[in-house]
Amino acid sequence: MQEPAILDSHLHLVDRGRLDYPWLSGAPALDRDWLLESYAAEARRVGIGGAIHMEVDVADPRIEDETAWIEELAASGSFPILGAIAACRPEAPDFPAFLDRSAAREIVVGFRRVLHVVPDEVSQGELFRQNIRLLSGPDLPFDLCVLARQLPLAIELVDSAPNTRFVLDHCGVPDIEGGQWDSWARDLAEIAERPNVCAKISGVVAYGGAGWTLDELTRWVSYTAETFGPERICWGGDWPVNTLGGGLSTWVAATRAIFAGWSAEERAALYAGNAARIWKL
């Protein structure tokens, strides 16, 4: 039986000649260009039929330039880029004007501010939370990118903006290699109680260490899927970060194996249907 086509809800692209990525100098394994042509060649082989671009934490002055670049790539038609989750800075006073400009761009389907690269206090500020609440107006979801220890902070942020939709990236970034299960599982169940939160089954091969096995990965992924339920999860590749744990093809194969026992309808929702609904594609 043919597997459903995948809509990758978490694709990163890097062009150092075009944009500035301050964090890359501290990540030597990723410090190179990661271009659409390379991704598309592998994606087509493993049944990925389209993608949503996820911002790559470019230098603050280049945030809107990144969105413009993704608009160009989408318009080129070389591979279906169906939307862009744009970087944002909700802690900035000019966020409302930025939101108005970004929401007017058809390519923008959501926003993210990586929270594990800034002090925990950033997401606790009232201006930050006030601006996150503004996302409920255009109904554009906010991706939560936090470490497992920060899940309580994510819960606080969600509770401060009950009318905004949230997507938890990477199963809440569990420490799979370190086996830090208990607090992660508890906090994941807690945030899943919020009906305005969905979860991405994305990129966890990067957290399992060099020797991860399918059985080990299954425990964490299956718990996330069962905790949120088949209607509130979507699949993401997290390329090129997934190259730290085997790469895109390996992650697709692992996911296919983990969810092989799900019904065809549930797998179709995981791989494409839920993402299309969440980001209104």
PDB file of C-alpha atoms in Angstrom:
ATOM      1  CA  MET A   1       0.000   0.000   0.000  1.00  0.00           C
ATOM      2  CA  GLN A   2       1.345   3.405  -0.974  1.00  0.00           C
ATOM      3  CA  GLU A   3       2.109   5.738   1.903  1.00  0.00           C
ATOM      4  CA  PRO A   4       0.540   9.223   1.887  1.00  0.00           C
ATOM      5  CA  ALA A   5       2.665  12.080   0.585  1.00  0.00           C
ATOM      6  CA  ILE A   6       4.385  14.168   3.218  1.00  0.00           C
ATOM      7  CA  LEU A   7       4.056  17.899   3.772  1.00  0.00           C
ATOM      8  CA  ASP A   8       7.197  18.897   5.660  1.00  0.00           C
ATOM      9  CA  SER A   9       6.167  21.537   8.181  1.00  0.00           C
ATOM     10  CA  HIS A  10       9.726  22.375   9.247  1.00  0.00           C
ATOM     11  CA  LEU A  11      12.289  23.081   6.518  1.00  0.00           C
ATOM     12  CA  HIS A  12      15.287  25.337   7.132  1.00  0.00           C
ATOM     13  CA  LEU A  13      17.248  26.857   4.251  1.00  0.00           C
ATOM     14  CA  VAL A  14      20.554  28.671   4.661  1.00  0.00           C
ATOM     15  CA  ASP A  15      22.311  30.929   2.156  1.00  0.00           C
ATOM     16  CA  ARG A  16      25.225  32.680   3.871  1.00  0.00           C
ATOM     17  CA  GLY A  17      25.888  34.776   0.790  1.00  0.00           C
ATOM     18  CA  ARG A  18      22.447  36.299   1.021  1.00  0.00           C
ATOM     19  CA  LEU A  19      21.634  36.494   4.746  1.00  0.00           C
ATOM     20  CA  ASP A  20      23.451  36.709   8.086  1.00  0.00           C
ATOM     21  CA  TYR A  21      23.258  33.860  10.612  1.00  0.00           C
ATOM     22  CA  PRO A  22      25.192  34.858  13.761  1.00  0.00           C
ATOM     23  CA  TRP A  23      24.592  31.526  15.514  1.00  0.00           C
ATOM     24  CA  LEU A  24      26.149  29.391  12.779  1.00  0.00           C
ATOM     25  CA  SER A  25      29.714  30.154  13.878  1.00  0.00           C
ATOM     26  CA  GLY A  26      28.964  28.256  17.069  1.00  0.00           C
ATOM     27  CA  ALA A  27      27.546  25.239  15.215  1.00  0.00           C
ATOM     28  CA  PRO A  28      30.405  24.003  13.009  1.00  0.00           C
ATOM     29  CA  ALA A  29      28.545  20.873  11.871  1.00  0.00           C
ATOM     30  CA  LEU A  30      25.892  23.093  10.284  1.00  0.00           C
ATOM     31  CA  ASP A  31      28.020  26.072   9.246  1.00  0.00           C
ATOM     32  CA  ARG A  32      27.564  25.854   5.474  1.00  0.00           C
ATOM     33  CA  ASP A  33      24.910  26.659   2.878  1.00  0.00           C
ATOM     34  CA  TRP A  34      21.825  24.453   2.879  1.00  0.00           C
ATOM     35  CA  LEU A  35      19.996  25.220  -0.333  1.00  0.00           C
ATOM     36  CA  LEU A  36      16.640  24.226  -1.758  1.00  0.00           C
ATOM     37  CA  GLU A  37      18.131  22.191  -4.608  1.00  0.00           C
ATOM     38  CA  SER A  38      19.875  19.797  -2.206  1.00  0.00           C
ATOM     39  CA  TYR A  39      16.818  19.417  -0.006  1.00  0.00           C
ATOM     40  CA  ALA A  40      14.422  18.929  -2.914  1.00  0.00           C
ATOM     41  CA  ALA A  41      16.480  16.130  -4.469  1.00  0.00           C
ATOM     42  CA  GLU A  42      16.352  14.076  -1.267  1.00  0.00           C
ATOM     43  CA  ALA A  43      12.813  15.091  -0.370  1.00  0.00           C
ATOM     44  CA  ARG A  44      11.391  13.837  -3.649  1.00  0.00           C
ATOM     45  CA  ARG A  45      13.068  10.455  -3.154  1.00  0.00           C
ATOM     46  CA  VAL A  46      11.383   9.903   0.207  1.00  0.00           C
ATOM     47  CA  GLY A  47       7.902  11.071  -0.715  1.00  0.00           C
ATOM     48  CA  ILE A  48       7.885  14.680   0.470  1.00  0.00           C
ATOM     49  CA  GLY A  49       5.667  16.664  -1.866  1.00  0.00           C
ATOM     50  CA  GLY A  50       5.874  20.130  -0.344  1.00  0.00           C
ATOM     51  CA  ALA A  51       7.223  22.091   2.600  1.00  0.00           C
ATOM     52  CA  ILE A  52       6.728  25.034   4.915  1.00  0.00           C
ATOM     53  CA  HIS A  53       9.882  27.029   5.485  1.00  0.00           C
ATOM     54  CA  MET A  54      10.851  27.648   9.097  1.00  0.00           C
ATOM     55  CA  GLU A  55      12.863  30.734   9.936  1.00  0.00           C
ATOM     56  CA  VAL A  56      16.557  30.167  10.712  1.00  0.00           C
ATOM     57  CA  ASP A  57      17.203  32.869  13.349  1.00  0.00           C
ATOM     58  CA  VAL A  58      18.871  35.310  10.984  1.00  0.00           C
ATOM     59  CA  ALA A  59      20.303  38.560  12.309  1.00  0.00           C
ATOM     60  CA  ASP A  60      17.483  40.813  13.496  1.00  0.00           C
ATOM     61  CA  PRO A  61      17.792  43.397  10.687  1.00  0.00           C
ATOM     62  CA  ARG A  62      17.468  40.617   8.084  1.00  0.00           C
ATOM     63  CA  ILE A  63      14.238  39.008   9.295  1.00  0.00           C
ATOM     64  CA  GLU A  64      12.047  40.483   6.580  1.00  0.00           C
ATOM     65  CA  ASP A  65      14.769  39.857   4.004  1.00  0.00           C
ATOM     66  CA  GLU A  66      14.544  36.157   4.841  1.00  0.00           C
ATOM     67  CA  THR A  67      10.809  36.211   4.170  1.00  0.00           C
ATOM     68  CA  ALA A  68      11.410  37.957   0.833  1.00  0.00           C
ATOM     69  CA  TRP A  69      13.945  35.274  -0.126  1.00  0.00           C
ATOM     70  CA  ILE A  70      11.470  32.484   0.638  1.00  0.00           C
ATOM     71  CA  GLU A  71       8.842  34.317  -1.416  1.00  0.00           C
ATOM     72  CA  GLU A  72      11.234  34.246  -4.360  1.00  0.00           C
ATOM     73  CA  LEU A  73      11.972  30.549  -3.937  1.00  0.00           C
ATOM     74  CA  ALA A  74       8.279  29.726  -3.708  1.00  0.00           C
ATOM     75  CA  ALA A  75       7.544  31.744  -6.833  1.00  0.00           C
ATOM     76  CA  SER A  76      10.312  29.961  -8.739  1.00  0.00           C
ATOM     77  CA  GLY A  77       8.338  26.718  -8.667  1.00  0.00           C
ATOM     78  CA  SER A  78      11.455  24.569  -8.323  1.00  0.00           C
ATOM     79  CA  PHE A  79       9.914  22.813  -5.315  1.00  0.00           C
ATOM     80  CA  PRO A  80       6.559  23.473  -3.644  1.00  0.00           C
ATOM     81  CA  ILE A  81       7.139  25.852  -0.728  1.00  0.00           C
ATOM     82  CA  LEU A  82       3.615  26.362   0.527  1.00  0.00           C
ATOM     83  CA  GLY A  83       4.250  28.870   3.282  1.00  0.00           C
ATOM     84  CA  ALA A  84       6.787  30.514   5.559  1.00  0.00           C
ATOM     85  CA  ILE A  85       6.873  30.600   9.339  1.00  0.00           C
ATOM     86  CA  ALA A  86       8.620  33.913   9.805  1.00  0.00           C
ATOM     87  CA  ALA A  87      10.943  35.006  12.558  1.00  0.00           C
ATOM     88  CA  CYS A  88       9.597  37.648  14.913  1.00  0.00           C
ATOM     89  CA  ARG A  89      10.602  39.609  17.998  1.00  0.00           C
ATOM     90  CA  PRO A  90       7.530  39.972  20.219  1.00  0.00           C
ATOM     91  CA  GLU A  91       9.694  41.675  22.854  1.00  0.00           C
ATOM     92  CA  ALA A  92      10.123  44.663  20.515  1.00  0.00           C
ATOM     93  CA  PRO A  93       7.881  47.736  20.805  1.00  0.00           C
ATOM     94  CA  ASP A  94       7.466  47.910  17.012  1.00  0.00           C
ATOM     95  CA  PHE A  95       6.045  44.378  16.812  1.00  0.00           C
ATOM     96  CA  PRO A  96       2.484  45.488  15.924  1.00  0.00           C
ATOM     97  CA  ALA A  97       3.705  47.304  12.795  1.00  0.00           C
ATOM     98  CA  PHE A  98       5.894  44.316  11.893  1.00  0.00           C
ATOM     99  CA  LEU A  99       2.899  42.013  12.321  1.00  0.00           C
ATOM    100  CA  ASP A 100       0.772  44.161  10.022  1.00  0.00           C
ATOM    101  CA  ARG A 101       3.426  44.066   7.298  1.00  0.00           C
ATOM    102  CA  SER A 102       4.072  40.349   7.649  1.00  0.00           C
ATOM    103  CA  ALA A 103       0.444  39.285   7.836  1.00  0.00           C
ATOM    104  CA  ALA A 104      -0.166  41.087   4.542  1.00  0.00           C
ATOM    105  CA  ARG A 105       2.325  38.791   2.793  1.00  0.00           C
ATOM    106  CA  GLU A 106       0.616  35.725   1.397  1.00  0.00           C
ATOM    107  CA  ILE A 107       3.647  33.514   2.023  1.00  0.00           C
ATOM    108  CA  VAL A 108       3.578  34.096   5.808  1.00  0.00           C
ATOM    109  CA  VAL A 109       1.500  31.455   7.591  1.00  0.00           C
ATOM    110  CA  GLY A 110       2.894  31.718  11.125  1.00  0.00           C
ATOM    111  CA  PHE A 111       5.673  33.047  13.360  1.00  0.00           C
ATOM    112  CA  ARG A 112       8.431  31.839  15.633  1.00  0.00           C
ATOM    113  CA  ARG A 113      10.807  33.321  18.183  1.00  0.00           C
ATOM    114  CA  VAL A 114      13.366  30.720  19.330  1.00  0.00           C
ATOM    115  CA  LEU A 115      13.184  30.882  23.127  1.00  0.00           C
ATOM    116  CA  HIS A 116      16.130  28.726  24.150  1.00  0.00           C
ATOM    117  CA  VAL A 117      18.632  31.258  22.794  1.00  0.00           C
ATOM    118  CA  VAL A 118      17.394  34.134  24.970  1.00  0.00           C
ATOM    119  CA  PRO A 119      16.991  34.505  28.748  1.00  0.00           C
ATOM    120  CA  ASP A 120      13.913  32.800  30.153  1.00  0.00           C
ATOM    121  CA  GLU A 121      12.628  36.198  31.259  1.00  0.00           C
ATOM    122  CA  VAL A 122      12.055  37.290  27.651  1.00  0.00           C
ATOM    123  CA  SER A 123       8.874  35.242  27.219  1.00  0.00           C
ATOM    124  CA  GLN A 124       7.664  36.290  30.659  1.00  0.00           C
ATOM    125  CA  GLY A 125       7.616  39.991  29.854  1.00  0.00           C
ATOM    126  CA  GLU A 126       4.220  41.627  29.546  1.00  0.00           C
ATOM    127  CA  LEU A 127       5.075  43.286  26.216  1.00  0.00           C
ATOM    128  CA  PHE A 128       6.083  39.899  24.775  1.00  0.00           C
ATOM    129  CA  ARG A 129       2.838  38.303  25.930  1.00  0.00           C
ATOM    130  CA  GLN A 130       0.731  41.244  24.805  1.00  0.00           C
ATOM    131  CA  ASN A 131       2.220  40.957  21.327  1.00  0.00           C
ATOM    132  CA  ILE A 132       1.721  37.185  21.220  1.00  0.00           C
ATOM    133  CA  ARG A 133      -1.939  37.819  21.970  1.00  0.00           C
ATOM    134  CA  LEU A 134      -2.075  40.022  18.856  1.00  0.00           C
ATOM    135  CA  LEU A 135      -1.507  36.920  16.710  1.00  0.00           C
ATOM    136  CA  SER A 136      -5.085  35.869  17.409  1.00  0.00           C
ATOM    137  CA  GLY A 137      -6.266  38.729  15.170  1.00  0.00           C
ATOM    138  CA  PRO A 138      -4.915  37.372  11.871  1.00  0.00           C
ATOM    139  CA  ASP A 139      -5.066  33.875  13.442  1.00  0.00           C
ATOM    140  CA  LEU A 140      -1.463  33.052  12.671  1.00  0.00           C
ATOM    141  CA  PRO A 141       0.036  30.353  14.926  1.00  0.00           C
ATOM    142  CA  PHE A 142       3.197  30.785  16.986  1.00  0.00           C
ATOM    143  CA  ASP A 143       5.758  27.981  17.057  1.00  0.00           C
ATOM    144  CA  LEU A 144       7.141  27.237  20.511  1.00  0.00           C
ATOM    145  CA  CYS A 145      10.815  26.293  20.278  1.00  0.00           C
ATOM    146  CA  VAL A 146      11.936  25.546  23.834  1.00  0.00           C
ATOM    147  CA  LEU A 147      14.168  23.052  25.593  1.00  0.00           C
ATOM    148  CA  ALA A 148      12.475  20.400  27.704  1.00  0.00           C
ATOM    149  CA  ARG A 149      13.375  22.285  30.893  1.00  0.00           C
ATOM    150  CA  GLN A 150      11.537  25.320  29.516  1.00  0.00           C
ATOM    151  CA  LEU A 151       8.207  23.574  28.949  1.00  0.00           C
ATOM    152  CA  PRO A 152       6.774  25.213  32.105  1.00  0.00           C
ATOM    153  CA  LEU A 153       7.645  28.597  30.558  1.00  0.00           C
ATOM    154  CA  ALA A 154       5.858  27.569  27.378  1.00  0.00           C
ATOM    155  CA  ILE A 155       2.802  26.610  29.434  1.00  0.00           C
ATOM    156  CA  GLU A 156       2.826  30.044  31.075  1.00  0.00           C
ATOM    157  CA  LEU A 157       3.020  31.730  27.681  1.00  0.00           C
ATOM    158  CA  VAL A 158       0.150  29.654  26.280  1.00  0.00           C
ATOM    159  CA  ASP A 159      -1.977  30.436  29.311  1.00  0.00           C
ATOM    160  CA  SER A 160      -1.291  34.152  28.854  1.00  0.00           C
ATOM    161  CA  ALA A 161      -2.662  34.042  25.282  1.00  0.00           C
ATOM    162  CA  PRO A 162      -5.644  31.659  25.265  1.00  0.00           C
ATOM    163  CA  ASN A 163      -6.930  32.903  21.895  1.00  0.00           C
ATOM    164  CA  THR A 164      -3.621  32.421  20.080  1.00  0.00           C
ATOM    165  CA  ARG A 165      -2.774  29.075  18.475  1.00  0.00           C
ATOM    166  CA  PHE A 166       0.569  27.456  19.295  1.00  0.00           C
ATOM    167  CA  VAL A 167       2.637  24.642  17.792  1.00  0.00           C
ATOM    168  CA  LEU A 168       5.209  22.917  20.008  1.00  0.00           C
ATOM    169  CA  ASP A 169       8.323  22.152  17.964  1.00  0.00           C
ATOM    170  CA  HIS A 170      10.331  18.915  18.078  1.00  0.00           C
ATOM    171  CA  CYS A 171       8.204  17.049  20.640  1.00  0.00           C
ATOM    172  CA  GLY A 172       9.313  19.623  23.205  1.00  0.00           C
ATOM    173  CA  VAL A 173      13.030  18.900  22.561  1.00  0.00           C
ATOM    174  CA  PRO A 174      13.430  15.904  24.894  1.00  0.00           C
ATOM    175  CA  ASP A 175      16.873  14.824  26.095  1.00  0.00           C
ATOM    176  CA  ILE A 176      16.657  11.405  24.491  1.00  0.00           C
ATOM    177  CA  GLU A 177      20.364  10.689  24.708  1.00  0.00           C
ATOM    178  CA  GLY A 178      20.384  11.521  28.420  1.00  0.00           C
ATOM    179  CA  GLY A 179      17.167   9.613  29.085  1.00  0.00           C
ATOM    180  CA  GLN A 180      15.581  12.548  30.912  1.00  0.00           C
ATOM    181  CA  TRP A 181      12.044  11.211  30.666  1.00  0.00           C
ATOM    182  CA  ASP A 182      10.057  12.032  33.803  1.00  0.00           C
ATOM    183  CA  SER A 183       9.941  15.838  33.846  1.00  0.00           C
ATOM    184  CA  TRP A 184       9.591  16.013  30.068  1.00  0.00           C
ATOM    185  CA  ALA A 185       6.708  13.523  29.998  1.00  0.00           C
ATOM    186  CA  ARG A 186       4.945  15.317  32.857  1.00  0.00           C
ATOM    187  CA  ASP A 187       5.293  18.773  31.313  1.00  0.00           C
ATOM    188  CA  LEU A 188       4.378  17.534  27.822  1.00  0.00           C
ATOM    189  CA  ALA A 189       1.139  16.085  29.199  1.00  0.00           C
ATOM    190  CA  GLU A 190       0.486  19.388  30.959  1.00  0.00           C
ATOM    191  CA  ILE A 191       0.881  21.549  27.863  1.00  0.00           C
ATOM    192  CA  ALA A 192      -1.175  19.082  25.815  1.00  0.00           C
ATOM    193  CA  GLU A 193      -4.136  19.845  28.063  1.00  0.00           C
ATOM    194  CA  ARG A 194      -4.324  23.250  26.365  1.00  0.00           C
ATOM    195  CA  PRO A 195      -6.616  22.848  23.330  1.00  0.00           C
ATOM    196  CA  ASN A 196      -4.891  25.699  21.465  1.00  0.00           C
ATOM    197  CA  VAL A 197      -1.575  23.786  21.306  1.00  0.00           C
ATOM    198  CA  CYS A 198      -0.539  21.262  18.642  1.00  0.00           C
ATOM    199  CA  ALA A 199       2.772  19.400  18.462  1.00  0.00           C
ATOM    200  CA  LYS A 200       5.324  18.753  15.739  1.00  0.00           C
ATOM    201  CA  ILE A 201       6.751  15.288  15.385  1.00  0.00           C
ATOM    202  CA  SER A 202       9.969  16.750  14.078  1.00  0.00           C
ATOM    203  CA  GLY A 203      13.714  16.457  14.150  1.00  0.00           C
ATOM    204  CA  VAL A 204      14.139  14.265  17.235  1.00  0.00           C
ATOM    205  CA  VAL A 205      16.838  12.154  15.566  1.00  0.00           C
ATOM    206  CA  ALA A 206      19.171  15.031  16.482  1.00  0.00           C
ATOM    207  CA  TYR A 207      18.560  14.435  20.204  1.00  0.00           C
ATOM    208  CA  GLY A 208      19.245  10.704  20.404  1.00  0.00           C
ATOM    209  CA  GLY A 209      23.036  10.741  20.229  1.00  0.00           C
ATOM    210  CA  ALA A 210      25.102   8.884  17.682  1.00  0.00           C
ATOM    211  CA  GLY A 211      23.807   5.487  18.761  1.00  0.00           C
ATOM    212  CA  TRP A 212      20.064   6.010  18.872  1.00  0.00           C
ATOM    213  CA  THR A 213      17.856   3.087  17.880  1.00  0.00           C
ATOM    214  CA  LEU A 214      14.360   2.909  16.497  1.00  0.00           C
ATOM    215  CA  ASP A 215      13.055   1.352  19.710  1.00  0.00           C
ATOM    216  CA  GLU A 216      14.478   4.210  21.776  1.00  0.00           C
ATOM    217  CA  LEU A 217      13.095   6.857  19.458  1.00  0.00           C
ATOM    218  CA  THR A 218       9.677   5.190  19.334  1.00  0.00           C
ATOM    219  CA  ARG A 219       9.150   5.638  23.060  1.00  0.00           C
ATOM    220  CA  TRP A 220       9.447   9.425  22.893  1.00  0.00           C
ATOM    221  CA  VAL A 221       7.678   9.951  19.584  1.00  0.00           C
ATOM    222  CA  SER A 222       4.777   7.630  20.408  1.00  0.00           C
ATOM    223  CA  TYR A 223       4.246   9.289  23.779  1.00  0.00           C
ATOM    224  CA  THR A 224       4.028  12.706  22.109  1.00  0.00           C
ATOM    225  CA  ALA A 225       1.618  11.427  19.475  1.00  0.00           C
ATOM    226  CA  GLU A 226      -0.599   9.656  21.999  1.00  0.00           C
ATOM    227  CA  THR A 227      -0.568  12.616  24.389  1.00  0.00           C
ATOM    228  CA  PHE A 228      -1.711  15.124  21.771  1.00  0.00           C
ATOM    229  CA  GLY A 229      -3.794  12.693  19.716  1.00  0.00           C
ATOM    230  CA  PRO A 230      -3.869  12.153  15.956  1.00  0.00           C
ATOM    231  CA  GLU A 231      -5.687  15.419  15.218  1.00  0.00           C
ATOM    232  CA  ARG A 232      -3.152  17.691  16.962  1.00  0.00           C
ATOM    233  CA  ILE A 233       0.176  16.510  15.569  1.00  0.00           C
ATOM    234  CA  CYS A 234       2.005  17.161  12.319  1.00  0.00           C
ATOM    235  CA  TRP A 235       5.273  15.997  10.800  1.00  0.00           C
ATOM    236  CA  GLY A 236       8.407  18.084  10.327  1.00  0.00           C
ATOM    237  CA  GLY A 237      11.787  17.203   8.899  1.00  0.00           C
ATOM    238  CA  ASP A 238      13.969  19.840  10.586  1.00  0.00           C
ATOM    239  CA  TRP A 239      16.476  19.665   7.731  1.00  0.00           C
ATOM    240  CA  PRO A 240      19.408  20.290   8.003  1.00  0.00           C
ATOM    241  CA  VAL A 241      19.479  19.913  11.793  1.00  0.00           C
ATOM    242  CA  ASN A 242      18.352  16.316  11.279  1.00  0.00           C
ATOM    243  CA  THR A 243      21.713  15.614   9.608  1.00  0.00           C
ATOM    244  CA  LEU A 244      23.140  15.547  13.147  1.00  0.00           C
ATOM    245  CA  GLY A 245      21.195  12.327  13.708  1.00  0.00           C
ATOM    246  CA  GLY A 246      21.211  10.549  10.372  1.00  0.00           C
ATOM    247  CA  GLY A 247      19.538  12.958   7.970  1.00  0.00           C
ATOM    248  CA  LEU A 248      16.210  13.452   6.248  1.00  0.00           C
ATOM    249  CA  SER A 249      15.883   9.991   4.707  1.00  0.00           C
ATOM    250  CA  THR A 250      16.679   8.297   8.006  1.00  0.00           C
ATOM    251  CA  TRP A 251      14.118  10.410   9.851  1.00  0.00           C
ATOM    252  CA  VAL A 252      11.420   9.699   7.256  1.00  0.00           C
ATOM    253  CA  ALA A 253      12.139   5.959   7.444  1.00  0.00           C
ATOM    254  CA  ALA A 254      12.004   6.019  11.248  1.00  0.00           C
ATOM    255  CA  THR A 255       8.729   7.898  11.225  1.00  0.00           C
ATOM    256  CA  ARG A 256       7.166   5.510   8.712  1.00  0.00           C
ATOM    257  CA  ALA A 257       8.163   2.602  10.952  1.00  0.00           C
ATOM    258  CA  ILE A 258       6.892   4.210  14.163  1.00  0.00           C
ATOM    259  CA  PHE A 259       3.469   4.994  12.705  1.00  0.00           C
ATOM    260  CA  ALA A 260       3.062   1.911  10.534  1.00  0.00           C
ATOM    261  CA  GLY A 261       0.297   0.615  12.791  1.00  0.00           C
ATOM    262  CA  TRP A 262      -1.829   3.735  12.528  1.00  0.00           C
ATOM    263  CA  SER A 263      -4.782   3.813  10.165  1.00  0.00           C
ATOM    264  CA  ALA A 264      -4.369   5.266   6.692  1.00  0.00           C
ATOM    265  CA  GLU A 265      -6.520   8.237   7.728  1.00  0.00           C
ATOM    266  CA  GLU A 266      -4.425   8.938  10.818  1.00  0.00           C
ATOM    267  CA  ARG A 267      -1.165   8.729   8.874  1.00  0.00           C
ATOM    268  CA  ALA A 268      -2.518  11.034   6.177  1.00  0.00           C
ATOM    269  CA  ALA A 269      -3.450  13.561   8.862  1.00  0.00           C
ATOM    270  CA  LEU A 270      -0.020  13.327  10.485  1.00  0.00           C
ATOM    271  CA  TYR A 271       1.919  13.628   7.250  1.00  0.00           C
ATOM    272  CA  ALA A 272      -0.063  16.390   5.559  1.00  0.00           C
ATOM    273  CA  GLY A 273      -3.683  16.975   6.511  1.00  0.00           C
ATOM    274  CA  ASN A 274      -3.161  18.454   9.953  1.00  0.00           C
ATOM    275  CA  ALA A 275      -0.422  20.818   8.770  1.00  0.00           C
ATOM    276  CA  ALA A 276      -2.632  22.053   5.935  1.00  0.00           C
ATOM    277  CA  ARG A 277      -5.326  22.816   8.500  1.00  0.00           C
ATOM    278  CA  ILE A 278      -3.045  24.348  11.146  1.00  0.00           C
ATOM    279  CA  TRP A 279      -1.426  26.786   8.697  1.00  0.00           C
ATOM    280  CA  LYS A 280      -4.485  27.175   6.445  1.00  0.00           C
ATOM    281  CA  LEU A 281      -2.701  26.104   3.282  1.00  0.00           C
TER     282      LEU A 281
END
